[in-house]
PDB file of C-alpha atoms in Angstrom:
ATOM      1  CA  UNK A  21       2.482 -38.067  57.126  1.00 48.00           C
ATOM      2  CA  UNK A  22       1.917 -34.442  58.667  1.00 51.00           C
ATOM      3  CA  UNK A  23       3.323 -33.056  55.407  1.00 49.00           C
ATOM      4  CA  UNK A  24       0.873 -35.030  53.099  1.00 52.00           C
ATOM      5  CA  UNK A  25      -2.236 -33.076  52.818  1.00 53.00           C
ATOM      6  CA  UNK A  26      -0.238 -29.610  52.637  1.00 54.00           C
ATOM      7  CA  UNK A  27       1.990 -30.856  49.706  1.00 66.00           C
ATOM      8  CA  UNK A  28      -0.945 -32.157  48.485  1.00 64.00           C
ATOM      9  CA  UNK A  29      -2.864 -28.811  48.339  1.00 64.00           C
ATOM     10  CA  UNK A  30      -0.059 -26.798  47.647  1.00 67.00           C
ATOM     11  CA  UNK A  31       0.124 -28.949  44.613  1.00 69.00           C
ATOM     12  CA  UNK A  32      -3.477 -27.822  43.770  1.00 67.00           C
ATOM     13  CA  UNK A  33      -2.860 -24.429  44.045  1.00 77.00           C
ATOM     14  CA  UNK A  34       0.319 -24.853  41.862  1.00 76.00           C
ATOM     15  CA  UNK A  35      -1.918 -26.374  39.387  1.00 80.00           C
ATOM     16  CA  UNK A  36      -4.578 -23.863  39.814  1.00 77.00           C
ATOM     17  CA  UNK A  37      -1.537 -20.829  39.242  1.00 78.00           C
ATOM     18  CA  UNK A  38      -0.420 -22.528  36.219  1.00 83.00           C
ATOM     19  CA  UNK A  39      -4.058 -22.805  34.691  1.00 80.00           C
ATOM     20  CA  UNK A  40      -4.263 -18.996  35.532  1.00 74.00           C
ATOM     21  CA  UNK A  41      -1.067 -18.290  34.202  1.00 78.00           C
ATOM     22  CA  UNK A  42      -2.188 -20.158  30.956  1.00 80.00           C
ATOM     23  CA  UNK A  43      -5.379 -18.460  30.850  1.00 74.00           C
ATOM     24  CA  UNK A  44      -3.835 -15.011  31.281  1.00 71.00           C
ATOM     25  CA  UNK A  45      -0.958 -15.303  28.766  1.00 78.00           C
ATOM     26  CA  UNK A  46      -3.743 -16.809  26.102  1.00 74.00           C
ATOM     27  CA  UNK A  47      -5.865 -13.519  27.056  1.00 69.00           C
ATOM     28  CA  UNK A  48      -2.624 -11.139  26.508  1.00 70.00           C
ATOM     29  CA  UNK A  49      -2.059 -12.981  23.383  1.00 74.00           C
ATOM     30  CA  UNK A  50      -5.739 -12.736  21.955  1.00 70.00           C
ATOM     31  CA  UNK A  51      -6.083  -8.753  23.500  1.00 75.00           C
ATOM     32  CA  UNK A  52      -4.395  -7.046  20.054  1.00 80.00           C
ATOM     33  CA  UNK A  53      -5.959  -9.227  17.988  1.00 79.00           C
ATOM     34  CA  UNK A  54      -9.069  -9.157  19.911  1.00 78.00           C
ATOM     35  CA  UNK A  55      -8.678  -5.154  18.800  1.00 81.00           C
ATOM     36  CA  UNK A  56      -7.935  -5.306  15.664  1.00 85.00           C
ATOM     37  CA  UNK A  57     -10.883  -7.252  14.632  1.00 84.00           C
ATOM     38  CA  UNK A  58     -13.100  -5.166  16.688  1.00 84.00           C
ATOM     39  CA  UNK A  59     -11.947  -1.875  14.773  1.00 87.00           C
ATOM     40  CA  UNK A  60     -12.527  -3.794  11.782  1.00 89.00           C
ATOM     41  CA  UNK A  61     -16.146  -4.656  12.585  1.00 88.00           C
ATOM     42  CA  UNK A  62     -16.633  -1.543  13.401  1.00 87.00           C
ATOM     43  CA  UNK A  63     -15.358   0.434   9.874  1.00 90.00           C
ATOM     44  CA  UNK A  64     -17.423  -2.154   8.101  1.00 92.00           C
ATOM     45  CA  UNK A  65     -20.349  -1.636  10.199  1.00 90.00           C
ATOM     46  CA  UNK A  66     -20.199   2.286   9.465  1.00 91.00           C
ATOM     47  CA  UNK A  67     -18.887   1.882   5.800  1.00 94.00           C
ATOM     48  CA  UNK A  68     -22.367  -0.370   5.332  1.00 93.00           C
ATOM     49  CA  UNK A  69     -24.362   2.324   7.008  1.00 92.00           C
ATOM     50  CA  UNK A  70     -22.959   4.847   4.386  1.00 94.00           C
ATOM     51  CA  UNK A  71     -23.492   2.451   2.127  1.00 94.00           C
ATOM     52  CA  UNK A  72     -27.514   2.658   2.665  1.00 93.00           C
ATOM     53  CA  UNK A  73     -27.429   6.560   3.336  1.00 92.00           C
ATOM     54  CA  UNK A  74     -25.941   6.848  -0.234  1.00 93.00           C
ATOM     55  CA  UNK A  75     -28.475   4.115  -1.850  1.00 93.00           C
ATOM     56  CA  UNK A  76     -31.514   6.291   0.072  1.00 90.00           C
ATOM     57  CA  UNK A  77     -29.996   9.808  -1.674  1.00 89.00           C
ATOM     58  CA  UNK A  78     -31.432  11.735  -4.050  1.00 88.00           C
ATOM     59  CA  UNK A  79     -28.992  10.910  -7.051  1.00 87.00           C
ATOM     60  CA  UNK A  80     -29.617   9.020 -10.199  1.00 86.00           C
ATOM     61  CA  UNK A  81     -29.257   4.792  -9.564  1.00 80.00           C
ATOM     62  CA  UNK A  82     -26.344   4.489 -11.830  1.00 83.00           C
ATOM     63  CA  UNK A  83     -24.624   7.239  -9.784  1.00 87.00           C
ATOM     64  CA  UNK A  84     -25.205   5.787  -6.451  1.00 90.00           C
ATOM     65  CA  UNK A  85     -23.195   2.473  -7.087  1.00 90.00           C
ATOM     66  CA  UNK A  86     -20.255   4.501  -8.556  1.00 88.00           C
ATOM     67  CA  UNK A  87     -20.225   6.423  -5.216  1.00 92.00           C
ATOM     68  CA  UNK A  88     -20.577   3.522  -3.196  1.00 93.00           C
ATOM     69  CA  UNK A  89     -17.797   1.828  -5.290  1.00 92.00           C
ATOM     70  CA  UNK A  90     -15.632   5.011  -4.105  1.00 92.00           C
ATOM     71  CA  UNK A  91     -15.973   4.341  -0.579  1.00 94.00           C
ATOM     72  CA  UNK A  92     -13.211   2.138   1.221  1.00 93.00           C
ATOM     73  CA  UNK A  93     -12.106   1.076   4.982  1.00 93.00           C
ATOM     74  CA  UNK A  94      -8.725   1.773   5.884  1.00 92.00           C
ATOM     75  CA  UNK A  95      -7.537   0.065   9.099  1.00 91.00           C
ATOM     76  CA  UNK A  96      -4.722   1.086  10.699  1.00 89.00           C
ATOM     77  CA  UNK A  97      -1.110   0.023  10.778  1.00 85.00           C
ATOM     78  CA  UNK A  98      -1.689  -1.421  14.433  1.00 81.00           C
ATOM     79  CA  UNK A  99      -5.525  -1.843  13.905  1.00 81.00           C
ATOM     80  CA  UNK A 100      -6.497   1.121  16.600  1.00 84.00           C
ATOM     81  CA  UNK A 101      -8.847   2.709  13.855  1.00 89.00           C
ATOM     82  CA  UNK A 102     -10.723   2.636  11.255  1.00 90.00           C
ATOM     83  CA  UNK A 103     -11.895   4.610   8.843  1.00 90.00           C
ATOM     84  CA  UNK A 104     -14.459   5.414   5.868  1.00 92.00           C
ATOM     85  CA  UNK A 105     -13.547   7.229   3.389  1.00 92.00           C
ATOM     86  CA  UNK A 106     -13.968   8.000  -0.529  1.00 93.00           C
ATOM     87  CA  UNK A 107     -11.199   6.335  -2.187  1.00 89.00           C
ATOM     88  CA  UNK A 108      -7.682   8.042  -3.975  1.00 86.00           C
ATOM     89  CA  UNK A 109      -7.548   8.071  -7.567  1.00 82.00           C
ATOM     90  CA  UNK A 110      -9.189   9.815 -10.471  1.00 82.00           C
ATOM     91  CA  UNK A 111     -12.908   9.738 -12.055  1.00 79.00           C
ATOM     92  CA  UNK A 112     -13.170   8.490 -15.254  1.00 71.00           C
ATOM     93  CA  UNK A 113     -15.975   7.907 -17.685  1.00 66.00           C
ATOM     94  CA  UNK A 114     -16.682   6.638 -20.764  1.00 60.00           C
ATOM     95  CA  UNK A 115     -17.045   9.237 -23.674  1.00 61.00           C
ATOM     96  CA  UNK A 116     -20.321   8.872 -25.246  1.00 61.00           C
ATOM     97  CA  UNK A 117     -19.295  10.610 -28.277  1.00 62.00           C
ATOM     98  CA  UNK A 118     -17.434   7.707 -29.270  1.00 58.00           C
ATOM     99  CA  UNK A 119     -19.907   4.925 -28.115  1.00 60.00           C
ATOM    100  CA  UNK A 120     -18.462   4.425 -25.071  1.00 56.00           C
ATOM    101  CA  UNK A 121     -15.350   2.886 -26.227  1.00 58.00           C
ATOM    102  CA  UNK A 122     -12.536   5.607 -25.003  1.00 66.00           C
ATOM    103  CA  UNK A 123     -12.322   6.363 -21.440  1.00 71.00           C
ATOM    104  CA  UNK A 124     -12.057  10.239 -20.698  1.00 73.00           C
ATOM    105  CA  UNK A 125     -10.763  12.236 -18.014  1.00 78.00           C
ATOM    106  CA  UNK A 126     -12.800  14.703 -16.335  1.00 76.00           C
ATOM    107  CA  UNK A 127     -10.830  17.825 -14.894  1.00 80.00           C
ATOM    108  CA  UNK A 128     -11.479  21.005 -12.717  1.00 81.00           C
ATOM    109  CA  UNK A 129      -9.522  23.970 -13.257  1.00 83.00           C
ATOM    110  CA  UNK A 130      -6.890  22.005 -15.161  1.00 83.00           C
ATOM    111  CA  UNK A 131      -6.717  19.039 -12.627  1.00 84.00           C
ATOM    112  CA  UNK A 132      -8.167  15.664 -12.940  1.00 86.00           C
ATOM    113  CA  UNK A 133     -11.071  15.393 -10.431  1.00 86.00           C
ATOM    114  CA  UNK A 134     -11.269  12.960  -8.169  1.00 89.00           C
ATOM    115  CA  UNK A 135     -13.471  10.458  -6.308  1.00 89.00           C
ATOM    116  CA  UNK A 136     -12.311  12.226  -3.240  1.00 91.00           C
ATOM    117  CA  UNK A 137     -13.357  15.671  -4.396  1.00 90.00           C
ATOM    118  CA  UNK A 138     -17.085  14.379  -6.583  1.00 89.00           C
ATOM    119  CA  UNK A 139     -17.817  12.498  -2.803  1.00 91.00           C
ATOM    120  CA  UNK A 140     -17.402  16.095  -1.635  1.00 92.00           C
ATOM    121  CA  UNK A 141     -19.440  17.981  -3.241  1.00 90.00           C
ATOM    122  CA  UNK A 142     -22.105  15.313  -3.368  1.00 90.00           C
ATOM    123  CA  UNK A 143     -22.282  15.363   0.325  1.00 91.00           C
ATOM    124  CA  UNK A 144     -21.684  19.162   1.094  1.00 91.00           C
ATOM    125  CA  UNK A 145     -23.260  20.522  -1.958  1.00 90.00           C
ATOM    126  CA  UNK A 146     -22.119  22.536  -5.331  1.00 86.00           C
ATOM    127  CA  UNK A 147     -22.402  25.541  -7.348  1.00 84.00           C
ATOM    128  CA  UNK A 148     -23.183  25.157 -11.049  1.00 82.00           C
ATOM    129  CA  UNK A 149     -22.876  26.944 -14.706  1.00 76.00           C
ATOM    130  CA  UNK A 150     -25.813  26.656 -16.948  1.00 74.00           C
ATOM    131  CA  UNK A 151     -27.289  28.520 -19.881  1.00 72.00           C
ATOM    132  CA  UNK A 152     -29.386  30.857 -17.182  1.00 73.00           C
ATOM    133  CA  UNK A 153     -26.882  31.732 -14.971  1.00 71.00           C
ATOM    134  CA  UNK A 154     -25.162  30.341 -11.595  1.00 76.00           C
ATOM    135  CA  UNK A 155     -26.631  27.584 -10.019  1.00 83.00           C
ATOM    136  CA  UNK A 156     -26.355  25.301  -6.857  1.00 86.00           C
ATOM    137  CA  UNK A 157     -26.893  21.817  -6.217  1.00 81.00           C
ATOM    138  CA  UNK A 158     -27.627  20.898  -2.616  1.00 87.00           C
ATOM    139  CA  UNK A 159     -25.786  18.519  -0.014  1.00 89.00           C
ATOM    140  CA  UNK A 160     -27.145  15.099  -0.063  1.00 90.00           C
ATOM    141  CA  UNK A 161     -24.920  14.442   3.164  1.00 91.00           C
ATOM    142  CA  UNK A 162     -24.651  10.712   3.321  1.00 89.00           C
ATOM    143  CA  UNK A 163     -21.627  10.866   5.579  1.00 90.00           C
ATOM    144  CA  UNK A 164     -23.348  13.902   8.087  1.00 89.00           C
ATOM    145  CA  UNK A 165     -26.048  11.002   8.339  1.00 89.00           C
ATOM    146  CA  UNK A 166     -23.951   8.036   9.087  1.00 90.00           C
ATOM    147  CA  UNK A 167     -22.185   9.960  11.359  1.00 87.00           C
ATOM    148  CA  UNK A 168     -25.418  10.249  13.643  1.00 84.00           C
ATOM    149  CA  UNK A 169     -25.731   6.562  13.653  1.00 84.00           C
ATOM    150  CA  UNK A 170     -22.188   5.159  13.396  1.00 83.00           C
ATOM    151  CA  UNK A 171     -21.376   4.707  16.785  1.00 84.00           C
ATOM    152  CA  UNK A 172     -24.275   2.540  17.816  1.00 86.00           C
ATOM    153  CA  UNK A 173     -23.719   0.661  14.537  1.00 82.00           C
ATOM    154  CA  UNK A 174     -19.747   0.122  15.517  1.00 82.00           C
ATOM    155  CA  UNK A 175     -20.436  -0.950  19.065  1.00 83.00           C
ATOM    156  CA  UNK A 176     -22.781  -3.341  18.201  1.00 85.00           C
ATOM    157  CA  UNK A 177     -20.143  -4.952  15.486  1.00 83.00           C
ATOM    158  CA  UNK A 178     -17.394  -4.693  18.220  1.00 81.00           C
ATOM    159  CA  UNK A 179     -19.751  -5.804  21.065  1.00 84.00           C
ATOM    160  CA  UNK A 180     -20.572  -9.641  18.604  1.00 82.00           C
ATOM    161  CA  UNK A 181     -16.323 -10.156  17.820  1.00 80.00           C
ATOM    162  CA  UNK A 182     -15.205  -9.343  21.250  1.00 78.00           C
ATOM    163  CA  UNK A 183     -17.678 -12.089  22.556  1.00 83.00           C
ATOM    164  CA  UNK A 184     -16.752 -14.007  19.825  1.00 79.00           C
ATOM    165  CA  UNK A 185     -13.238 -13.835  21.590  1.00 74.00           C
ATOM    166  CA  UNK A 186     -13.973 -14.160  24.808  1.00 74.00           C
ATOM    167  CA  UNK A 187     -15.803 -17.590  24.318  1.00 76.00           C
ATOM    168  CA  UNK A 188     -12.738 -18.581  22.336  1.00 70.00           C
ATOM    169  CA  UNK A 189     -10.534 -17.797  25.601  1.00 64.00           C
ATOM    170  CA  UNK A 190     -12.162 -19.576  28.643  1.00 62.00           C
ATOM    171  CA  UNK A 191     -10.972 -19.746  32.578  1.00 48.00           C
TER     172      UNK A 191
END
C-alpha cells in the first residue's frame, strides 16, 4: 500500500515522457519538411513579386508575358533555397515573313540568344544599332526591384506554412 500512489505517479510521468517523446520525434520528422515547404513559399512569393515588377515595366504587353513565361523557381536538392531565375533554353519567334508559320532562331554574334541573356539586358539595359547611329535602351530592372521587397514577401509566405505546421504537430 505505501508503494501505490508512487507507482501510480511514476506511471503518469512515464505516460507524460512517452507523449513527449511522441511529440518530439513527430516535430523532428515534420522539421525538413517543415523547410522545404517554407523555401518553397518563399521562391513563389518572390517569383510572383517579379512577376508584377515585370507586368508594371515599360515593355510592350505581348513582351511582358513572354518574360514572365521565362522566369522559373528552382528549389534545391535538399530544399535549403530557392531561387528565381530566367529560365535555360533558347528564344525563338515566329518569322513574320512567312506568316508566322516557321519558327526562327534569333542569334548574337553567331550564338543563339537566350532567355537568360534577353532577361539581362531587359533588366540591366542595352546598346543598340539603328540607321542614326549607336543607341541605348535603358534598364527596366524588374529583378533590382523585387529584390527590395523580396524578403518581406518570403517571410510572410514562410511565416503562414510554418504555422500551418505547427498546428499540424500539437503537444
Amino acid at each position: 500500500k505505501d508503494g501505490g500512489p508512487v507507482s501510480g505517479k511514476a506511471r503518469l510521468e512515464r505516460m507524460e515522457m512517452e507523449r513527449f517523446a511522441r511529440y518530439w520525434a513527430e516535430l523532428l520528422q515534420a522539421v525538413p519538411e517543415a523547410r522545404r515547404k517554407a523555401v518553397e513559399a518563399m521562391g513563389d512569393a518572390v517569383r510572383r513579386e517579379l512577376n508584377i515588377q515585370i507586368q508594371t515595366a515599360d515593355l510592350e504587353s505581348g513582351a511582358k508575358g513572354t518574360v514572365r513565361s521565362w522566369q522559373t523557381t528552382r528549389l534545391g536538392s535538399r530544399g535549403g533555397y530557392s531561387v528565381v531565375s530566367p529560365a535555360r533554353g533558347t528564344v525563338m519567334s515566329r518569322d513574320r515573313r512567312t506568316h508566322g508559320w516557321k519558327m526562327r532562331q534569333h542569334t548574337y554574334r553567331g550564338a543563339p540568344i537566350t532567355a537568360r541573356q534577353v532577361t539581362k539586358w531587359l533588366e540591366r539595359g542595352h546598346g543598340t544599332r539603328n540607321k542614326g547611329g549607336e543607341g541605348y535602351v535603358k534598364g527596366r530592372q524588374f529583378y533590382s526591384w523585387t529584390r527590395a521587397r523580396a524578403w518581406e514577401q518570403a517571410r510572410r509566405a514562410a511565416d503562414r506554412v510554418l504555422s500551418m505546421i505547427a498546428d499540424e504537430v500539437e503537444l
